[in-house]
Coordinates of C-alpha atoms and ligand atoms in Angstrom, one line a residue:
X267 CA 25.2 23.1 -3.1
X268 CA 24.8 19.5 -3.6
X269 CA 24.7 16.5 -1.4
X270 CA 25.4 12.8 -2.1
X271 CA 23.7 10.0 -0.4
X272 CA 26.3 6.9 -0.6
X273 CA 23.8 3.6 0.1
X274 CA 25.0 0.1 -0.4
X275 CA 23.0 -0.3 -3.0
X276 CA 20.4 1.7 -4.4
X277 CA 16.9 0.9 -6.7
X278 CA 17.3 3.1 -10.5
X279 CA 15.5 1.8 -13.4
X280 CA 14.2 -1.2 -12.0
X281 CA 17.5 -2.6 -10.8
X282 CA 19.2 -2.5 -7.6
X283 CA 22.7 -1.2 -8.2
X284 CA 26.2 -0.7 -5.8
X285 CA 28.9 2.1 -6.0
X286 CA 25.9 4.3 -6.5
X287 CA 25.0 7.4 -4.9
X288 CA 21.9 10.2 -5.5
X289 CA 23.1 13.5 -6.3
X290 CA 20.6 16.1 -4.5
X291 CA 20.1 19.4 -5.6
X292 CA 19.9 22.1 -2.4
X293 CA 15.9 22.7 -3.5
X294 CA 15.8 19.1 -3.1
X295 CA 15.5 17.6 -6.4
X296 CA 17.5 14.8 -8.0
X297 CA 20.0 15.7 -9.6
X298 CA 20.9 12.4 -10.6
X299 CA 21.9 8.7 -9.7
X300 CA 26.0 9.3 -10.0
X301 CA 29.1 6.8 -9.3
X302 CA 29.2 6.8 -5.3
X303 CA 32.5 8.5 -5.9
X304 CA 31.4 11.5 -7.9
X305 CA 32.4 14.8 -6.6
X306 CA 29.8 16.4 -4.0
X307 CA 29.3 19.8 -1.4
X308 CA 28.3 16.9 1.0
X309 CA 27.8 13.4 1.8
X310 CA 25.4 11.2 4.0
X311 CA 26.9 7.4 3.6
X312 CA 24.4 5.2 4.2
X313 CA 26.1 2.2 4.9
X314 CA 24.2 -1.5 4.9
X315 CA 21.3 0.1 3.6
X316 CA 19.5 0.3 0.2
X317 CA 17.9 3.4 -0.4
X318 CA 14.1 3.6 -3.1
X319 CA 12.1 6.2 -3.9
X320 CA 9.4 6.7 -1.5
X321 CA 5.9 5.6 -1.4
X322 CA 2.8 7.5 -2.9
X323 CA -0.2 6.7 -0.7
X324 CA -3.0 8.6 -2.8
X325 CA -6.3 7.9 -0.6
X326 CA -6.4 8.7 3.4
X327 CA -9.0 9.9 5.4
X328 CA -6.3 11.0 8.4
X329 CA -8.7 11.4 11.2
X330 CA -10.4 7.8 9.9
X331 CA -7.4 6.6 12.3
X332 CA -9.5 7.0 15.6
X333 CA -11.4 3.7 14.7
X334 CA -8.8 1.3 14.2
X335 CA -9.7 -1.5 16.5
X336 CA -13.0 0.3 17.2
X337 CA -14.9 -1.1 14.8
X338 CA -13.4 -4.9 14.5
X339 CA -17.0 -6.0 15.9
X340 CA -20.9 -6.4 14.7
X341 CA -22.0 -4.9 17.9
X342 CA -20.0 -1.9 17.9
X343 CA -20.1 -1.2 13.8
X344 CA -22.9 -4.2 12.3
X345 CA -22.1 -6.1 9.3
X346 CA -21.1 -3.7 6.4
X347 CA -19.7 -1.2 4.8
X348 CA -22.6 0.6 5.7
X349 CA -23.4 0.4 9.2
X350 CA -19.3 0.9 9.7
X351 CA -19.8 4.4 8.6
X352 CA -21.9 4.9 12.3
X353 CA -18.2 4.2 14.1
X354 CA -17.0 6.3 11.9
X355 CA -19.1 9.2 12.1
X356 CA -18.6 9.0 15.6
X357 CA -14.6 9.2 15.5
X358 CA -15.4 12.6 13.0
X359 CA -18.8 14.4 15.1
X360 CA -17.0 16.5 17.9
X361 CA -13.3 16.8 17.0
X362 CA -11.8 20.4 17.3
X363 CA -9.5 22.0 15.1
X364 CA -7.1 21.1 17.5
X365 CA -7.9 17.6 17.8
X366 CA -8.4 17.3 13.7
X367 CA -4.5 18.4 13.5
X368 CA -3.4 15.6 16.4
X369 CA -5.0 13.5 14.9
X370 CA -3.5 14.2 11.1
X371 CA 0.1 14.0 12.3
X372 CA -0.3 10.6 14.1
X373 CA -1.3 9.1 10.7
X374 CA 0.9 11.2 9.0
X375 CA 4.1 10.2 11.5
X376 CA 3.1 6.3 10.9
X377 CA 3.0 6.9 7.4
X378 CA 6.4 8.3 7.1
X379 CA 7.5 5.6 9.1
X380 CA 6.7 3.1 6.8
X381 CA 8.3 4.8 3.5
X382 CA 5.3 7.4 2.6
X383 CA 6.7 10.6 1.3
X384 CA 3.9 11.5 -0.1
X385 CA 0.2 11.3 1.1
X386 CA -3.1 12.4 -0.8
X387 CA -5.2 13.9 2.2
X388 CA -9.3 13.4 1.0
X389 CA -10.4 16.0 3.2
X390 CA -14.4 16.4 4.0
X391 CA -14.4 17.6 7.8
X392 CA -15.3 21.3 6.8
X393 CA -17.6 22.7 9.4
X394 CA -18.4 23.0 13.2
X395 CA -19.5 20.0 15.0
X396 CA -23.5 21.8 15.1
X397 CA -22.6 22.8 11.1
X398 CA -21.4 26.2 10.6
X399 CA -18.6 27.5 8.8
X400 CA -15.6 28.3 10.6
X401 CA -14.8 31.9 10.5
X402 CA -12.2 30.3 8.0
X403 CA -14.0 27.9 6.3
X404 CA -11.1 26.3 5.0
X405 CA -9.5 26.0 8.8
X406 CA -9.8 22.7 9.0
X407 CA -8.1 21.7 5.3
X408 CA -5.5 24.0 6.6
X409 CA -5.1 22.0 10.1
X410 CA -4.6 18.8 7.9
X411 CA -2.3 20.7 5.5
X412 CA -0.3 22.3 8.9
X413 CA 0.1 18.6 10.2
X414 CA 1.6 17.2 6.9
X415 CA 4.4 20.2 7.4
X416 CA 4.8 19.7 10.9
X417 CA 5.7 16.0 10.5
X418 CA 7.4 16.8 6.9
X419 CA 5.4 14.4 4.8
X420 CA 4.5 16.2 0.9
X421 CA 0.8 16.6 0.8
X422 CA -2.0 16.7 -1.7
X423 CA -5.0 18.4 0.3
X424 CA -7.7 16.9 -2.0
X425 CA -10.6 19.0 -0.8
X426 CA -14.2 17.0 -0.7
X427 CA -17.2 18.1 -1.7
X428 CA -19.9 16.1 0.2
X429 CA -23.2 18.0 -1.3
X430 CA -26.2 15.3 0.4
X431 CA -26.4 11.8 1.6
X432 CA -27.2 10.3 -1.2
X433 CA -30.3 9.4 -4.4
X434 CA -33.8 9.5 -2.6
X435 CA -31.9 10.2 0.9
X436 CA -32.7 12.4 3.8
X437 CA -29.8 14.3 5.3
X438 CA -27.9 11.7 7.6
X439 CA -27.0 13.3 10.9
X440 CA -23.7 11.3 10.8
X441 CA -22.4 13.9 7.8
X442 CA -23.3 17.3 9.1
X443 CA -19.7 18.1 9.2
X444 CA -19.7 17.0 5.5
X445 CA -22.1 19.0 4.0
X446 CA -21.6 22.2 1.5
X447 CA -23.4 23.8 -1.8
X448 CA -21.8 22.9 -4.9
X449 CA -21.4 27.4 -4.9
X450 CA -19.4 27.0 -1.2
X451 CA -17.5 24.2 -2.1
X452 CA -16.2 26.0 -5.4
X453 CA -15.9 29.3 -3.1
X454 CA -13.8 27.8 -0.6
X455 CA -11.9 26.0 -3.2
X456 CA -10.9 29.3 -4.6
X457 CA -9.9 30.5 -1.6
X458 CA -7.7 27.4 -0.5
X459 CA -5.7 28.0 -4.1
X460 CA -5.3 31.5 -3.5
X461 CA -4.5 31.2 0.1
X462 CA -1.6 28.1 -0.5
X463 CA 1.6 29.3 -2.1
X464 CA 1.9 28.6 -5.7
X465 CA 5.6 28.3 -5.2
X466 CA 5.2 25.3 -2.5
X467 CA 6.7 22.2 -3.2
X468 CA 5.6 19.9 -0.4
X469 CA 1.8 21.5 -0.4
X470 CA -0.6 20.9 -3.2
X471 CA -4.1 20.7 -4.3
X472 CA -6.3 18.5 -5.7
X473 CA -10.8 18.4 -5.9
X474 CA -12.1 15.4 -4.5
X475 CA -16.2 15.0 -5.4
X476 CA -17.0 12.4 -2.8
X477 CA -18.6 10.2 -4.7
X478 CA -21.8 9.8 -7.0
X479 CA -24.0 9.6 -4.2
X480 CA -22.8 12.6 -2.4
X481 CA -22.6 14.9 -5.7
X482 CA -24.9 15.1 -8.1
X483 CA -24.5 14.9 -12.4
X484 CA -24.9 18.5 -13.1
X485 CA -22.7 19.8 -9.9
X486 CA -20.0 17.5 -11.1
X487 CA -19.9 18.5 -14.3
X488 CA -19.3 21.9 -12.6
X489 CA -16.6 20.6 -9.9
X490 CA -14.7 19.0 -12.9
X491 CA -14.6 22.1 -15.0
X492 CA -13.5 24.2 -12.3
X493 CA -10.6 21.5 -11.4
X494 CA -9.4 21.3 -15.2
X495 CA -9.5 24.9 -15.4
X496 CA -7.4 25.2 -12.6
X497 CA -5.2 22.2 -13.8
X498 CA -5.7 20.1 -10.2
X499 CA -6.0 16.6 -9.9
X500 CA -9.5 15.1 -9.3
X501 CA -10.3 11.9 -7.3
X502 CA -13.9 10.2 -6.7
X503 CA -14.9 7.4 -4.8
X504 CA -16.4 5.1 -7.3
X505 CA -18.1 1.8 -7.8
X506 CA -16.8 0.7 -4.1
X507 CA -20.3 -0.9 -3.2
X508 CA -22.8 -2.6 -5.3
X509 CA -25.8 -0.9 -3.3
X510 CA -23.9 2.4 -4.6
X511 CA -24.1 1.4 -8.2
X512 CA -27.7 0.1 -7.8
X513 CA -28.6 3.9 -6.3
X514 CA -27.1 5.0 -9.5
X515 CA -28.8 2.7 -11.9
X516 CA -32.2 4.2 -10.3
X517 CA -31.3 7.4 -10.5
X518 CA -29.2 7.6 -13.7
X519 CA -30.2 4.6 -15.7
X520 CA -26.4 4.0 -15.5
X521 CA -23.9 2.6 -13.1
X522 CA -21.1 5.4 -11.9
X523 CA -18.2 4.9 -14.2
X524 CA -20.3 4.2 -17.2
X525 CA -22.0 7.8 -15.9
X526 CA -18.8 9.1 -16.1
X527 CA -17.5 7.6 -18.9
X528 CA -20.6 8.8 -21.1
X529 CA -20.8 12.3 -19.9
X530 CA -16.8 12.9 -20.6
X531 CA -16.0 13.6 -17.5
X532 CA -12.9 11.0 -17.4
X533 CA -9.6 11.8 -18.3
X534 CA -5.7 11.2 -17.0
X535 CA -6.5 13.7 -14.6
X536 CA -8.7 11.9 -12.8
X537 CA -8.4 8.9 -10.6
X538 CA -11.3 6.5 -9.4
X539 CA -11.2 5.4 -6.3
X540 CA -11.9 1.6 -5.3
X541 CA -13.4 0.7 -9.0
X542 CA -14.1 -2.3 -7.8
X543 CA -17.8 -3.7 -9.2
X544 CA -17.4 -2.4 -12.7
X545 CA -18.0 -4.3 -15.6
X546 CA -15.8 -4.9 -18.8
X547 CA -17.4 -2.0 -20.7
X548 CA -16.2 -0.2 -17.8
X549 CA -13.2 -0.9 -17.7
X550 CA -12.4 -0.3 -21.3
X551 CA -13.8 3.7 -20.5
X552 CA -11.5 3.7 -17.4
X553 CA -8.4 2.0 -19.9
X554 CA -9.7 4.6 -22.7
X555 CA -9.7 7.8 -21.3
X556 CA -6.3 7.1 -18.9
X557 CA -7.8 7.5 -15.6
X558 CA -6.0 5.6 -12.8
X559 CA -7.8 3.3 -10.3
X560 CA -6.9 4.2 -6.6
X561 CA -7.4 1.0 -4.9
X562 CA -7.1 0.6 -1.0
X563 CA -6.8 -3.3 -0.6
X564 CA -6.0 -3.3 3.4
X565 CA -9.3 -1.4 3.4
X566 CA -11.2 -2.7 0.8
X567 CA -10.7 -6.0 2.5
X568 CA -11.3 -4.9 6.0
X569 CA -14.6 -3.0 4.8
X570 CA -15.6 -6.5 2.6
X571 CA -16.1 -4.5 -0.1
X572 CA -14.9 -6.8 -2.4
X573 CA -12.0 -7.4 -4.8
X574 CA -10.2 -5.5 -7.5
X575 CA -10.2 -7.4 -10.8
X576 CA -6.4 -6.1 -10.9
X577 CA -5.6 -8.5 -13.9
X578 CA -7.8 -7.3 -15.8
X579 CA -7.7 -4.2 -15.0
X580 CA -4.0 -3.7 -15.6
X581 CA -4.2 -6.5 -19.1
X582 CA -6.0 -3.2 -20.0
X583 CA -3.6 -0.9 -20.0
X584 CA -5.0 1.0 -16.7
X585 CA -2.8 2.3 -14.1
X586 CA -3.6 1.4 -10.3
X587 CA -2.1 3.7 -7.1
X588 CA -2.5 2.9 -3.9
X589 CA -4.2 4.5 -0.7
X590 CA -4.7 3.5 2.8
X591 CA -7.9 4.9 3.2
X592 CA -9.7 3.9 6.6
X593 CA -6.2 3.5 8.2
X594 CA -6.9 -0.2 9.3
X595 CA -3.2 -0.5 8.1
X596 CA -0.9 1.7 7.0
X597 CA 1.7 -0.1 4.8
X598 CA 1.7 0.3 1.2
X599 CA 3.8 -2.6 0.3
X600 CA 0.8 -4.3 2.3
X601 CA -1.6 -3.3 -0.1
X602 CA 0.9 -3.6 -2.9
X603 CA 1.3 -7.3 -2.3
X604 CA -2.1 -7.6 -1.7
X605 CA -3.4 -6.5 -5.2
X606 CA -2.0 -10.3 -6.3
X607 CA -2.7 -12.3 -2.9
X608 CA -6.4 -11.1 -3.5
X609 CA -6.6 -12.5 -6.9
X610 CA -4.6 -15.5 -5.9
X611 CA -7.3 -16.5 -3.2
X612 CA -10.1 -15.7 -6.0
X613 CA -8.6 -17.6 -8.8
X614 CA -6.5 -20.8 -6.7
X615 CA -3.2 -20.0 -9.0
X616 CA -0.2 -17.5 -7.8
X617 CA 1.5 -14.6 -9.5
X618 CA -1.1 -13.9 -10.8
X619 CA 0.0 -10.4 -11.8
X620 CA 3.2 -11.4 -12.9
X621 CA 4.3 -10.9 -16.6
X622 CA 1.4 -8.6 -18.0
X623 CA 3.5 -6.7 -20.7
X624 CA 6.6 -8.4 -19.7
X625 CA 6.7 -6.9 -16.4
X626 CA 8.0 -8.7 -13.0
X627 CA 5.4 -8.9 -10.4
X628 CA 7.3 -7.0 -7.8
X629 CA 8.4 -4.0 -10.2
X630 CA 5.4 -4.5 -10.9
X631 CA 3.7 -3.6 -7.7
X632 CA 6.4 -1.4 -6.6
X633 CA 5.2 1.1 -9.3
X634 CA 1.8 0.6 -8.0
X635 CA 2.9 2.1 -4.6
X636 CA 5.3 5.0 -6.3
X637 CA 5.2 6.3 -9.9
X638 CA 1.3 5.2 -10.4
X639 CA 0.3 7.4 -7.5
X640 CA 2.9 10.2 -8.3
X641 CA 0.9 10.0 -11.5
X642 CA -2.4 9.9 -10.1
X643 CA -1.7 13.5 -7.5
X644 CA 0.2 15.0 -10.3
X645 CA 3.4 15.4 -8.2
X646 CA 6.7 14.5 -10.1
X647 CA 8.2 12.0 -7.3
X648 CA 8.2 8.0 -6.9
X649 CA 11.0 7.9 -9.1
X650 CA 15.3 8.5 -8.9
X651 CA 15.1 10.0 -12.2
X652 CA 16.6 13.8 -12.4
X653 CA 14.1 16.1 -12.0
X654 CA 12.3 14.2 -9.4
X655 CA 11.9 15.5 -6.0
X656 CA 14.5 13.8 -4.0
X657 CA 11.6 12.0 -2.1
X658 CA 13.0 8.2 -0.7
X659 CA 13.5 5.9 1.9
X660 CA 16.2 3.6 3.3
X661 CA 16.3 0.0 4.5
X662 CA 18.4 -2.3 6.6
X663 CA 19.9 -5.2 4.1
X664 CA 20.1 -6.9 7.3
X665 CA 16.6 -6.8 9.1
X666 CA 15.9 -9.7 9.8
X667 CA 13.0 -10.1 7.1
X668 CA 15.2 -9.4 4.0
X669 CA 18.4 -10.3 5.0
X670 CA 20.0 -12.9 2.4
X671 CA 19.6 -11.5 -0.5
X672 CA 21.1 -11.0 -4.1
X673 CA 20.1 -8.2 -6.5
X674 CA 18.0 -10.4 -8.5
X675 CA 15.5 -11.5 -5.3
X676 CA 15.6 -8.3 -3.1
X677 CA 12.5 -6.5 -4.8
X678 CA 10.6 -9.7 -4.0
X679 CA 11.8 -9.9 -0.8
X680 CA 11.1 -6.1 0.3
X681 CA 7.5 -6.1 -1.8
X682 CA 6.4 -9.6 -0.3
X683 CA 8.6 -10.4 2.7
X684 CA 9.1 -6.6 4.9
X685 CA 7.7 -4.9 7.7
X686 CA 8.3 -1.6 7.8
X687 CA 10.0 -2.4 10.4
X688 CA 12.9 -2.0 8.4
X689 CA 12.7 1.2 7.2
X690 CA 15.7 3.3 8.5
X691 CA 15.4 6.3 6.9
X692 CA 12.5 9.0 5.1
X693 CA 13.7 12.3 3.1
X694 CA 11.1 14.4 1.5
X695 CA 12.5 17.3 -0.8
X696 CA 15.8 16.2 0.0
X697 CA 15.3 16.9 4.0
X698 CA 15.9 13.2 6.4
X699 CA 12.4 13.6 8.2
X700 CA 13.1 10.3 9.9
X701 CA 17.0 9.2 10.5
X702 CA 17.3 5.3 11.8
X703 CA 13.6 4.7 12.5
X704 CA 13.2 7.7 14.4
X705 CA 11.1 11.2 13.9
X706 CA 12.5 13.7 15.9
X707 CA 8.2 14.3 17.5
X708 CA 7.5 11.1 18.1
X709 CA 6.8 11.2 21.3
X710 CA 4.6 14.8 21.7
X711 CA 2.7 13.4 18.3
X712 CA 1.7 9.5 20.2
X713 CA 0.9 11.0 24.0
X714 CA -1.0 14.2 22.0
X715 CA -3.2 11.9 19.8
X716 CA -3.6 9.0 22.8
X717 CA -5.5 12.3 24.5
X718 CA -7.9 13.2 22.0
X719 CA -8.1 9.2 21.4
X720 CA -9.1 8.7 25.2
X721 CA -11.4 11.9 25.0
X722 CA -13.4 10.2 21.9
X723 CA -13.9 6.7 23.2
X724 CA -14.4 8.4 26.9
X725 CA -16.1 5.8 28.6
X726 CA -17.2 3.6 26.0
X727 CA -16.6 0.7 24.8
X728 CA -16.3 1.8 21.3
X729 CA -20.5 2.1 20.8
X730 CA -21.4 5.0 18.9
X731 CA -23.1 7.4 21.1
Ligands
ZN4 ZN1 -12.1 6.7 1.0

């Protein structure tokens, strides 16, 4: 069984093209992009439309959704990076498993809505509010996991391990929910692998050391040689903050990626989150070894954490992916475009990405918000080329953003001009989660989440209490 989706024009190779359709296997995998007249079981037209492979977001925090608009303000969350995390250890002390799912599926739900098909979940709410295990001690992992399904978005559960606050550091109240021994993290790893079916297409796994505060040299060493024995994907937050490198230095006599970088633990496998305050030595390890930077420009920005040195970075030969992290905005092409406007601002010229190995800036980006991240959670998707899942979303050539348009300019125009409000249409594996801006559980998943939201910020004014 095959269907045919019929768009008016359709993104393959870099080019939009008309009388095209994608051919979709019935396990949901391209079969290939075909004349829009080829022969099929069935067909969806899609007229006014133009359909692209969906977007790869490889860095959320899904619960990290709470604080939007709770911590736009010194006297709620201070000045930093730093004091922000009290907001946000707020949001994560006392939600149930119940709540932790409610909460997954509202950012999941606006996700999908703006062209995410696939999301990489960096999960590290493990225990009790007081703690404890769970009597499952993966049951929160699994509520994430159960809220990607319900809503139909593919998911890479990249489980944390969070092992102490930090060099020098006391154990910070704010992370109890955090904490495990490098020997439970690797348990409960074990178990989550065994427990998730091998044969599962829109679940995967991936190990996610928190970052080289939270996890010690010799227990990553550990963490990574369990992940590459188990062939999953690993991601790390690293070199987001300059206090965080400065720990390092103290501790290590080396900043975090040149840590890494020296003690082998890079690879293609592995993706470095933020990468932001490296140096060039640094990123000549990063380019070297073929790990992928996961940078989060709506949150990177919102957090002041600084600014990706993405022309460098990417003269280098290093791949960057995308992630929405904190959830301030969820828009990919947002942080897509703003990997240039960033740079733009920094260096008072435009485009600044444009051209770098002959490439056009908005292909350009585009494959910073698809086939880099498919890369980086080692899912094959991103992409219309056969084999693929048949992951992809749809817009409206005549939203009132992008309409006017010729083949040449409508890459640019839906990289720097769209709102998501345009987006029409979501299929993950092949299945339309999302049919003319709608998900079928809208609703329940909104007035559900605005009740754990009221129960969180009960009578407060957003101040941590
Ligand atoms: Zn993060």
């Amino acid at each position: 069984m095959t269907t045919l989706y019929r768009p008016e024009l359709l993104l393959a190779n870099g080019q939009f093209v008309s009388d095209a359709g994608l051919l979709v296997s019935d396990e949901g995998k391209i079969n290939a992009v075909v004349a829009s007249d080829a022969p099929s079981d069935t067909v969806v037209d899609l007229p006014g439309k133009a359909l692209l492979p969906g977007f790869i977001n490889v860095h959320s925090h899904s619960f990290q959704r709470l604080i939007r608009g709770k911590s736009e303000s010194r006297v709620t969350s201070g000045k930093d990076f730093w004091s922000w995390r009290g907001t946000m250890y707020h949001a994560a002390a006392n939600l149930d498993p119940q709540q932790v799912y409610d909460v997954a599926r509202m950012a999941f739900l606006e996700m999908a809505l703006a062209g995410t098909t696939t999301v990489g979940e960096f999960h590290y709410l493990h225990t009790s509010p007081a703690g404890a295990s769970y009597e499952d001690p993966n049951l929160l992992s699994k509520q994430v996991i159960a809220a990607a399904r319900s809503v139909g978005i593919r998911i890479v559960l990249l489980r944390c391990a969070y092992l102490r606050s930090g060099f020098e550091l006391p154990p910070d109240p704010g992370q109890t929910r955090f904490f495990e021994t490098a020997p439970t993290f690797l348990a409960n790893m074990e178990a989550l692998v065994r427990e998730t079916p091998v044969a599962s297409s829109t679940v995967r796994l991936g190990v996610a050391p928190h970052s080289i505060r939270a996890v010690p040299l010799d227990d990553l060493r550990e963490i990574a040689a369990w992940a590459r024995r188990e062939k999953l994907p690993i991601h790390m937050h690293l070199a987001e903050q300059v206090a965080e490198n400065e720990a390092c230095l103290r501790e290590y006599g080396a900043t975090p990626v040149a840590l890494l970088g020296r003690a082998g633990l890079l690879g293609p496998d592995w993706t470095a989150i933020h990468a932001i305050h490296i140096t060039a030595d640094e990123t000549a390890m990063l380019a070297a070894s073929s790990t992928t930077i996961g940078s989060c420009p709506t949150t990177e920005r919102n957090l002041g954490d600084g600014v990706l040195a993405a022309d460098q970075v990417m003269k280098a030969g290093i791949s960057i992916a995308l992630g929405s992290d904190s959830q301030a905005q969820i828009d990919s092409l947002e942080d897509a475009r703003e990997l240039d406007y960033h740079l733009r601002l920094t260096h008072q010229q435009r485009a600044i990405l444009d051209q770098i190995d002959g490439q056009a800036l908005a292909a350009r980006l585009f494959d910073c918000a698809t086939i880099n991240g498919a890369r980086s959670l080692a899912v094959h998707s991103g992409t219309l080329m056969p084999g693929a899942f048949a992951d992809f979303f749809t817009v409206d050539l005549r939203d009132i953003a992008i309409a006017g348009h010729s083949a040449d300019d409508l890459l640019p125009l839906i990289v720097f001009g769209m709102n998501r409000t345009a987006i029409r249409d979501i299929a993950v594996n092949g299945n339309l989660i999302v049919r003319n801006a709608r998900h079928p559980l809208e609703a329940e998943i909104i007035s559900r989440y605005a009740e754990v939201h009221a129960k969180v910020w009960h009578a407060s004014c957003g101040v941590p209490q």
